[in-house]
Coordinates of C-alpha atoms and ligand atoms in Angstrom, one line a residue:
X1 CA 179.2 27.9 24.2
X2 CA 178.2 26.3 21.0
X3 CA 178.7 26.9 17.8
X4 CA 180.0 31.1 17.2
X5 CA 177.0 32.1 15.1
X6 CA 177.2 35.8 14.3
X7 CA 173.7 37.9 13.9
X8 CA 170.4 35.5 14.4
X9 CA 166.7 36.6 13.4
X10 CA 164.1 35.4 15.7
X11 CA 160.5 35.0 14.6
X12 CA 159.3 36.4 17.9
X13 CA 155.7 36.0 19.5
X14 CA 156.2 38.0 22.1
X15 CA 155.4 35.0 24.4
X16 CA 157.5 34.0 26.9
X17 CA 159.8 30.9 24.8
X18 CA 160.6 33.5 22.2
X19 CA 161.5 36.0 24.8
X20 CA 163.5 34.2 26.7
X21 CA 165.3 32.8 23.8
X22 CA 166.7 36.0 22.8
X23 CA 169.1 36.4 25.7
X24 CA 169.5 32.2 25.3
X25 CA 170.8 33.1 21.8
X26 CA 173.0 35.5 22.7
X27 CA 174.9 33.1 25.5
X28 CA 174.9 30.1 23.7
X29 CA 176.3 30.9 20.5
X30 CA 177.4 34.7 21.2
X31 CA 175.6 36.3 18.6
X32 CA 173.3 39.1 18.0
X33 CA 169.6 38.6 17.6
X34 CA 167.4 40.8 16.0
X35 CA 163.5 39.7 16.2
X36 CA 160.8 40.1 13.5
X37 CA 157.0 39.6 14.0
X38 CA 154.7 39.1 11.3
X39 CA 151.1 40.3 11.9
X40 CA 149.5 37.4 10.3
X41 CA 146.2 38.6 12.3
X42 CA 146.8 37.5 15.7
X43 CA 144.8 39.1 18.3
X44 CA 146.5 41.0 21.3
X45 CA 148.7 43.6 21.7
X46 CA 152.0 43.5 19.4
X47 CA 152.9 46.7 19.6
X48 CA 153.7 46.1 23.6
X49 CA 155.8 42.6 22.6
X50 CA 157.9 44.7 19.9
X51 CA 159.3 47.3 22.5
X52 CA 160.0 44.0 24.9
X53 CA 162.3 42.5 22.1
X54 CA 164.5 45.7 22.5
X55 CA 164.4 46.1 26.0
X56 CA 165.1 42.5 26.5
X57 CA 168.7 43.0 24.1
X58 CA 167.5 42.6 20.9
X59 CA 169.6 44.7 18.7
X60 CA 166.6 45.4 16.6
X61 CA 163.0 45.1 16.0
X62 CA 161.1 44.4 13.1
X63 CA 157.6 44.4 12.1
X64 CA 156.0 43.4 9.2
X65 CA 152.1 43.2 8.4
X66 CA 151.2 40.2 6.6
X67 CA 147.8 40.2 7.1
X68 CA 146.8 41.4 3.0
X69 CA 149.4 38.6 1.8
X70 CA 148.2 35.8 4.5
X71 CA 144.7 36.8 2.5
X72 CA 145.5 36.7 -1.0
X73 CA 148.4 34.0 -1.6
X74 CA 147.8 31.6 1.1
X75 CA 144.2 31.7 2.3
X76 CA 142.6 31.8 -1.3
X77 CA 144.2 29.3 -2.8
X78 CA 143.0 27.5 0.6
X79 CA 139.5 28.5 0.0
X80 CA 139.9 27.6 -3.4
X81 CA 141.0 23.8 -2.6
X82 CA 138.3 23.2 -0.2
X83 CA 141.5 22.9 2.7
X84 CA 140.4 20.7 5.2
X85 CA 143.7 18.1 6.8
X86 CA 142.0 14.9 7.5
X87 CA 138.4 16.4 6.3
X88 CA 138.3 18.9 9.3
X89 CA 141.5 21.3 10.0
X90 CA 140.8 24.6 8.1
X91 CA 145.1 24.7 8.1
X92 CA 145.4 27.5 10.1
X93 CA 148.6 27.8 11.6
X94 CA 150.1 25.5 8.8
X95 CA 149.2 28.3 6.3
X96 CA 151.0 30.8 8.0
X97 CA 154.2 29.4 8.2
X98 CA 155.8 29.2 4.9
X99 CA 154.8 33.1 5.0
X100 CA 156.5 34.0 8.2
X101 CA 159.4 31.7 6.4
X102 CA 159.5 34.0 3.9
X103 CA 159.4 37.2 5.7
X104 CA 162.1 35.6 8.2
X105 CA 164.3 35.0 4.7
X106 CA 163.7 38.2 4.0
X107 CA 165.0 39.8 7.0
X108 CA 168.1 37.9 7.2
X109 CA 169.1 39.2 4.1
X110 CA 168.1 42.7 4.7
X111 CA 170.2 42.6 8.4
X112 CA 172.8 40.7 7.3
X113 CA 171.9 37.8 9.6
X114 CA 173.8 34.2 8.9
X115 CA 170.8 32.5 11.0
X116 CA 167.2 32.5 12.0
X117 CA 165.6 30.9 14.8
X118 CA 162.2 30.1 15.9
X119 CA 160.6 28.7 19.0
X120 CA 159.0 25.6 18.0
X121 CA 159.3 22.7 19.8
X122 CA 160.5 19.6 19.0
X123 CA 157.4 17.8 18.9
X124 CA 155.4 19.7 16.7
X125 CA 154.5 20.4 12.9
X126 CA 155.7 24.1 12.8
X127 CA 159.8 22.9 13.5
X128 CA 159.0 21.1 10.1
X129 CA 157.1 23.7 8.4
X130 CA 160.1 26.4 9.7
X131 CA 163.0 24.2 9.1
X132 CA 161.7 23.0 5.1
X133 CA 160.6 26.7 4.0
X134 CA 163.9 27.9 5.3
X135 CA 166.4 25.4 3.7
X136 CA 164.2 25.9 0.1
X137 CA 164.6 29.8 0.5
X138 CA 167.9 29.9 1.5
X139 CA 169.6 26.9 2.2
X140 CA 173.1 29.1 3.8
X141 CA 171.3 29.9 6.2
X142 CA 171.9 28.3 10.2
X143 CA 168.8 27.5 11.9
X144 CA 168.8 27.4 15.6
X145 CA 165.4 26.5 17.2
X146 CA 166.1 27.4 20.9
X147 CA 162.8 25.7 22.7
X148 CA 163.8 22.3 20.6
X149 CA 167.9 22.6 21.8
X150 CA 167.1 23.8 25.6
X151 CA 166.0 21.4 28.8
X152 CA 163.5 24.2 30.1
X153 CA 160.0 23.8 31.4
X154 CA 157.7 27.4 32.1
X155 CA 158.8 27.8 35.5
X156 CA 162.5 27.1 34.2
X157 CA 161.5 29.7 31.6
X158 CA 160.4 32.6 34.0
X159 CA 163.3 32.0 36.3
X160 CA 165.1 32.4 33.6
X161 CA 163.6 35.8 32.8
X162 CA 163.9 36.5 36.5
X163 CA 167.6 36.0 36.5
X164 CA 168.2 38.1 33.2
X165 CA 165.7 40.8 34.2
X166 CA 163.6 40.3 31.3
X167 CA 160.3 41.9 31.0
X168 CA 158.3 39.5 30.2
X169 CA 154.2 39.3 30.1
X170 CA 153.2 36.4 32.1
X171 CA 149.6 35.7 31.6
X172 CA 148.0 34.1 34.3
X173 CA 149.2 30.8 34.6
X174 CA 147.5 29.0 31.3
X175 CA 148.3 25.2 30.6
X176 CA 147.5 25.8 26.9
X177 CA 149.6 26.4 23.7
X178 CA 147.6 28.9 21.5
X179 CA 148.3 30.1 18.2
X180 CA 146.3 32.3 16.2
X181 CA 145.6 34.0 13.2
X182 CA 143.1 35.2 10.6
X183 CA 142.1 31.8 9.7
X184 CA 141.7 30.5 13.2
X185 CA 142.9 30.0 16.6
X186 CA 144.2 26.2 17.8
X187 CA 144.7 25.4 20.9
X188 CA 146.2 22.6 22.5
X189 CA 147.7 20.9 25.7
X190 CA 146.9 20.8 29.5
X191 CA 143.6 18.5 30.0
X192 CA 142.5 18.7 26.3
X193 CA 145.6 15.6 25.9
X194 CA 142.3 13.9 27.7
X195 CA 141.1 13.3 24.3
X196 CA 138.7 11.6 26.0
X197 CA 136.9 14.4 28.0
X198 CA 134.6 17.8 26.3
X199 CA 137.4 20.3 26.3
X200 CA 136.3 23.0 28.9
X201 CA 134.3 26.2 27.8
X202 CA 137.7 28.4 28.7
X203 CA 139.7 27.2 25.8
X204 CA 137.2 28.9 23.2
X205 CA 137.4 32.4 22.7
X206 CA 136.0 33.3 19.4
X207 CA 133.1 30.8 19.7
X208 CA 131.6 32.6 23.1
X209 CA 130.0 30.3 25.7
X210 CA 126.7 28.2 24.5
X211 CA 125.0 30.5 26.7
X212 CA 125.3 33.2 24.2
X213 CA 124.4 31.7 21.0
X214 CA 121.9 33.9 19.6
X215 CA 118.7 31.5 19.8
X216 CA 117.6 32.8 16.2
X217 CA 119.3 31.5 13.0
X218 CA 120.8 34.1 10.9
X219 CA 121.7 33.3 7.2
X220 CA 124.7 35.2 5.8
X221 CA 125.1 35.3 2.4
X222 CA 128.8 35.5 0.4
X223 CA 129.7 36.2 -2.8
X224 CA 132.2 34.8 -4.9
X225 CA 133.9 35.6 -8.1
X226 CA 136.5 33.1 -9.4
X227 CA 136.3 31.1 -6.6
X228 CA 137.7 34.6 -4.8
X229 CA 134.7 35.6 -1.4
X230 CA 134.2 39.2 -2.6
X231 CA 130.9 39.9 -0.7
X232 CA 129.3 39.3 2.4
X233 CA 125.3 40.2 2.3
X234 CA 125.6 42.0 -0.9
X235 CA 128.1 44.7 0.7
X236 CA 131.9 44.3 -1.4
X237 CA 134.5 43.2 1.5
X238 CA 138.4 43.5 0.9
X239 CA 139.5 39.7 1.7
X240 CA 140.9 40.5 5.0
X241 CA 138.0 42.4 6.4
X242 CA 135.4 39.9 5.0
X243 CA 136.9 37.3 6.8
X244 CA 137.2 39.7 9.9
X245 CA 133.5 40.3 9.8
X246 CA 133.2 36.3 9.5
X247 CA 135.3 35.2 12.3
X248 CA 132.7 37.7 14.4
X249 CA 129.3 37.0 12.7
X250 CA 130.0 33.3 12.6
X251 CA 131.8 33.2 16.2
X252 CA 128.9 35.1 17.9
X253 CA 126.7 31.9 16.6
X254 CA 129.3 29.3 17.8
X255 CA 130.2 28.4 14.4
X256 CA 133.9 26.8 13.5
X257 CA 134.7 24.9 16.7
X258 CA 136.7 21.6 15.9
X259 CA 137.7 19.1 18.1
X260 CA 140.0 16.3 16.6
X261 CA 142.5 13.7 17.0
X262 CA 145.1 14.4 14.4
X263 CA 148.2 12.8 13.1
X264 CA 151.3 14.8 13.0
X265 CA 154.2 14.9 10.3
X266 CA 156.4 13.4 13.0
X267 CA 154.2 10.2 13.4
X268 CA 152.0 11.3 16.8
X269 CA 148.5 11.8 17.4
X270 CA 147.4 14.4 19.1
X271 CA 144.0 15.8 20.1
X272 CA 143.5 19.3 19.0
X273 CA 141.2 22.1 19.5
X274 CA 140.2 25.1 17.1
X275 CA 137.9 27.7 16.6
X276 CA 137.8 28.8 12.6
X277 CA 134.7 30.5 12.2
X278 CA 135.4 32.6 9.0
X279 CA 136.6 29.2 7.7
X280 CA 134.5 26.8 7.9
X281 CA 131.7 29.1 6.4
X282 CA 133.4 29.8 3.6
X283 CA 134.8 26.8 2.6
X284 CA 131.1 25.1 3.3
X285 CA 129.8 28.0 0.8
X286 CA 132.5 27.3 -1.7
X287 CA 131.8 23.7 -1.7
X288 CA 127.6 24.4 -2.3
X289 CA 128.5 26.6 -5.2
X290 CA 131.6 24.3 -6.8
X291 CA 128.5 21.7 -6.4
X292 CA 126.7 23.8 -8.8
X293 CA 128.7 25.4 -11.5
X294 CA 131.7 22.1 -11.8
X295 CA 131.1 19.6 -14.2
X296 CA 131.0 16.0 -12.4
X297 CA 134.3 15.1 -13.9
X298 CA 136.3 18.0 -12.8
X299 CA 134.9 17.8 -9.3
X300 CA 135.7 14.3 -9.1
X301 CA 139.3 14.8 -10.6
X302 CA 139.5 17.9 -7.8
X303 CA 138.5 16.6 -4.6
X304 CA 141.2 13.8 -4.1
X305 CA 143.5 16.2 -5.2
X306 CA 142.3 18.7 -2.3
X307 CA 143.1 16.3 0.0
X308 CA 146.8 16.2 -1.5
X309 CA 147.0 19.9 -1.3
X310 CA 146.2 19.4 2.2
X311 CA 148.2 17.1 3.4
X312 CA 151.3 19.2 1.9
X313 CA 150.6 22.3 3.5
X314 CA 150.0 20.2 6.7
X315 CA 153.7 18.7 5.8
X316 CA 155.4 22.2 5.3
X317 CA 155.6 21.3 1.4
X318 CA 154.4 25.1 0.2
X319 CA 157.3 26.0 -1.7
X320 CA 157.0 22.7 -3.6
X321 CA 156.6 21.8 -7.7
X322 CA 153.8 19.1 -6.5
X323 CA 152.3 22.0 -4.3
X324 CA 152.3 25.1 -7.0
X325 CA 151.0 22.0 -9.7
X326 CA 147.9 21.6 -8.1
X327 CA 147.1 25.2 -7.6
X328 CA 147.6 25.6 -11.0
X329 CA 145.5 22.7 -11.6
X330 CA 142.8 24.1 -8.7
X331 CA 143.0 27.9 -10.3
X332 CA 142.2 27.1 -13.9
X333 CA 138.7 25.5 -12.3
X334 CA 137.8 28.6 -10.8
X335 CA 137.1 30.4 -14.0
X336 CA 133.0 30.0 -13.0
X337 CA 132.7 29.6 -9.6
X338 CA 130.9 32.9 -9.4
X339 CA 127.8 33.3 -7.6
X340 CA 126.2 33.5 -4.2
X341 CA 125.7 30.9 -1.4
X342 CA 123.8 31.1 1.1
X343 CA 124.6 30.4 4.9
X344 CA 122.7 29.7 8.3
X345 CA 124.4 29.9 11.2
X346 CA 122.5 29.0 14.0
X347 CA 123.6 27.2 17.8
X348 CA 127.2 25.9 16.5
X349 CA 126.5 24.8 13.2
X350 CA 126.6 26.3 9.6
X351 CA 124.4 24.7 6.8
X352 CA 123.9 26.1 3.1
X353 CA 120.6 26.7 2.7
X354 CA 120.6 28.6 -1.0
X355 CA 123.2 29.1 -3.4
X356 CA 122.8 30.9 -7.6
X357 CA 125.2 31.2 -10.3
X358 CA 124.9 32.6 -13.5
X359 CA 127.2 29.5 -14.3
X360 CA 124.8 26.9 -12.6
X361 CA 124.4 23.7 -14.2
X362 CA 121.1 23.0 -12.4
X363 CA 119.0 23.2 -15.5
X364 CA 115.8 23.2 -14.2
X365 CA 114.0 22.2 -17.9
X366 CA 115.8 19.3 -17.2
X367 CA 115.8 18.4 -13.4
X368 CA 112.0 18.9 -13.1
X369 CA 109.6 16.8 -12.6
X370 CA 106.7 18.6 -14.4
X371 CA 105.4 18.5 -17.7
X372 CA 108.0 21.2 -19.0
X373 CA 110.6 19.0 -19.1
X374 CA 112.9 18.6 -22.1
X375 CA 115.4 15.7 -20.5
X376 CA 114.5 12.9 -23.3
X377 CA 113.5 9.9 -21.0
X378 CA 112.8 7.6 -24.0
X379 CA 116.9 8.0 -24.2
X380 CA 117.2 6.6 -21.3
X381 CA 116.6 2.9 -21.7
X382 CA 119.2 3.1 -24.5
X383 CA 121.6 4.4 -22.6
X384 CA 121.3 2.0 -19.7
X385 CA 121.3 -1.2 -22.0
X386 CA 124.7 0.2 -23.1
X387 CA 126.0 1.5 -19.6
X388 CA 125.0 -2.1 -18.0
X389 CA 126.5 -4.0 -20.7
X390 CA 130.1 -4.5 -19.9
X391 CA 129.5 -5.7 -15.8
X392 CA 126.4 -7.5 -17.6
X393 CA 129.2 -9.8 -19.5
X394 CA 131.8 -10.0 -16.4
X395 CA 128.6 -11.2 -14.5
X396 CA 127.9 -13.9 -16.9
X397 CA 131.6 -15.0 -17.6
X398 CA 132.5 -15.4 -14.2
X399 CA 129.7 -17.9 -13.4
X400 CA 130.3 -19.9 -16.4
X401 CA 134.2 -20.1 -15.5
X402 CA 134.0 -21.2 -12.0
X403 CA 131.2 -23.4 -13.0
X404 CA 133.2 -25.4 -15.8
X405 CA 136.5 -25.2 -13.4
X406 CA 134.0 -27.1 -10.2
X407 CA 132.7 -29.9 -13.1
X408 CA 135.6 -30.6 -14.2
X409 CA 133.7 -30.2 -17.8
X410 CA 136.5 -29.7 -21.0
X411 CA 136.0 -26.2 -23.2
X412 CA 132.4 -25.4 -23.1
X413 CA 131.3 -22.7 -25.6
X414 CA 130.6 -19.3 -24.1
X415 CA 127.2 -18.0 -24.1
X416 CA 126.2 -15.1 -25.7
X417 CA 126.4 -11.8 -23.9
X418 CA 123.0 -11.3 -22.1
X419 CA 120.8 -9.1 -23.0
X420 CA 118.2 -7.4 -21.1
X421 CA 114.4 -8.1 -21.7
X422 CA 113.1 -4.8 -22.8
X423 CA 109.4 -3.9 -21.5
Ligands
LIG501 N1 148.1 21.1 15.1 C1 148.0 22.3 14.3 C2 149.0 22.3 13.2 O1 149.9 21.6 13.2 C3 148.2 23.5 15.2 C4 149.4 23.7 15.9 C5 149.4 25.0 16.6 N2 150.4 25.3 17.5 C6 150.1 25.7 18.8 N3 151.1 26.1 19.5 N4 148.9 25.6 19.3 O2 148.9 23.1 12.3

């Protein structure tokens, strides 16, 4: 036996590595193991897992629905930084993480528990994202991460479960590793490591087959308030249910599938799969109407800065100063990102085709190009004399140095700076 470890809390799938870890918890380091599943709006049947945990010796069970604070503390402040990891991943299982962290924190204290476990491998971003949120939240804690620790492959696995009697829920034999929730559904493994090779149509499921793509466009249209989606075709949507209505409207269309080579925290590349319907539409929409209502400055100050928000939430930095900086920073310019965008979703792809704000900085007396406009053109010449002038000089000074430096010629005097012929 290793180490004695007294009461463990298992974040528990229901799948078959976190259900045969609880009886491999209990043997290795004799303790008790009580499991707790967070509904962070993965599809299937939970309710059917949670009774397994008990009937496989769990000494308790618990539940916890997530699903309103997966919405409001980590998926808005995702929308509101435009999250994309390496310009494509929506961060859909990253997001979740640090919340299921905190829940499994939680729990431990409430039972008593010295330790918590999860089932992440050893290869993967979630052991990072697990292990970091847990020794920030509560560094006493143990962590024991069973799948990472144990030499077993699936059939090991369900003769395993065989041997203990476990009831477990074997699917049919699938070589993929899922994970899902409200923001999306990644999958990844079996031929899809072919990164060469069009995964196979059986790996989406949110996305339908091509076949069913509806063969006329439909535009959706979303409102936002402070950067917040409050409305989807004019009808106010709770946060969770929008994005429920999304991942349908958009999925039926075949909207949100990604397919993408990505680097890992722990230095691989891997090709990965996902189907994020809900968010890629409305991080597209929030992008058209930022486009609109930022000043050029604060978009150009935000969006390297989104790509640093990213990258930490990829990394399993959430409960980090850099990480709660940048929200700040991010939250303070959503004050007018109000307005409506809208979207057309048609045969896989999603395109903004129309977006207002009573905070738009299109002013049209300006843009036009008819009579009515006020934008002062005779300005203009001014201003680019004055915006040209400093290259105009490096331009100029350059030449004339690398010109003396070739002749050989002593101290010449400078020329004057250059100025432009004006018609
Ligand atoms: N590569 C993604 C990430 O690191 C998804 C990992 C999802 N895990 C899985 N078992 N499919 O966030």
């Amino acid at each position: 036996m290793a180490q004695k470890l007294e009461h463990v809390v298992l974040a528990y799938s229901g799948g078959l590595d976190t259900s045969v870890a609880i009886p491999w918890i209990k043997e290795q380091y004799g303790a008790e193991v009580t499991t707790l599943t967070v509904d962070v709006g993965q599809e299937g049947e939970l309710g059917d897992a949670i009774d397994r945990a008990t009937r496989n010796g769990a000494k308790g069970a618990l539940f916890v629905d997530a699903k309103e604070s997966f919405a409001t503390e980590f998926l808005l402040p995702a929308i509101k930084a435009n999250a994309l990891y390496q310009g494509v991943y929506p961060l859909s299982t990253a997001l979740a993480r640090p919340l299921i962290v905190r829940h499994l924190v939680a729990a431990a204290q409430q039972v008593k528990a010295d330790t918590v476990a999860h089932g992440c491998t050893g290869k993967g971003n979630d052991q990072v994202r697990f292990d970091v949120g847990v020794q920030t939240l509560a560094p006493h804690l143990h962590i024991v991460a069973p799948v990472r620790e144990w030499n077993m492959n699936r059939p090991d696995e369900i003769l395993y479960a065989r041997e203990h009697g476990l009831a477990i829920h074997v699917k049919p034999e699938s070589p993929y590793s899922v994970d899902e929730n409200l923001w999306g559904r990644s999958v990844e493994g079996g031929c899809l490591e072919d990164a060469a090779t069009a995964p196979p149509e059986e790996v989406f499921q949110w996305t339908g087959h091509p076949d069913t793509w509806p063969s006329e466009p439909q535009d959706v249209t979303i409102g936002f308030e402070s950067g917040v989606p409050v409305s989807l075709d004019g009808k106010a949507l709770p946060l969770v249910a929008l994005i429920q209505e999304l991942n349908a409207t958009a999925g039926k269309h075949g909207v949100g599938r990604i397919d993408h080579v990505e680097d890992r925290v722990v230095g691989i590349k891997s090709r990965e799969t996902y189907e994020c319907p809900a968010a890629i539409t409305l991080i597209l929409a929030h992008q058209a109407l930022e486009a609109l209502v930022l000043p050029r400055d604060v978009r150009s100050v935000k969006t390297p800065l989104e790509q640093r928000w990213g990258e930490l939430v990829y990394g399993g930095s959430w409960y980090t100063p850099l990480r709660e900086a940048l929200s700040a920073f991010i939250e303070k310019t959503q004050e007018t990102v109000a307005g409506e965008v809208t979207v057309r979703l048609f045969q896989g792809s999603a395109r903004v085709v129309g977006r207002k704000s009573a905070y738009s900085l299109l002013a049209k007396e300006l843009a036009t190009y008819e009579r009515t406009s006020t934008f002062p053109q005779e300005a203009a010449e001014g201003f680019i004399h004055l915006y040209g002038l400093a290259n105009r000089l490096a331009y100029v000074r350059q030449r004339e140095a690398q010109s003396a430096h070739a002749g050989g010629a002593g101290e010449v005097a400078p020329s004057p700076v250059p100025e432009p012929s004006s018609s």
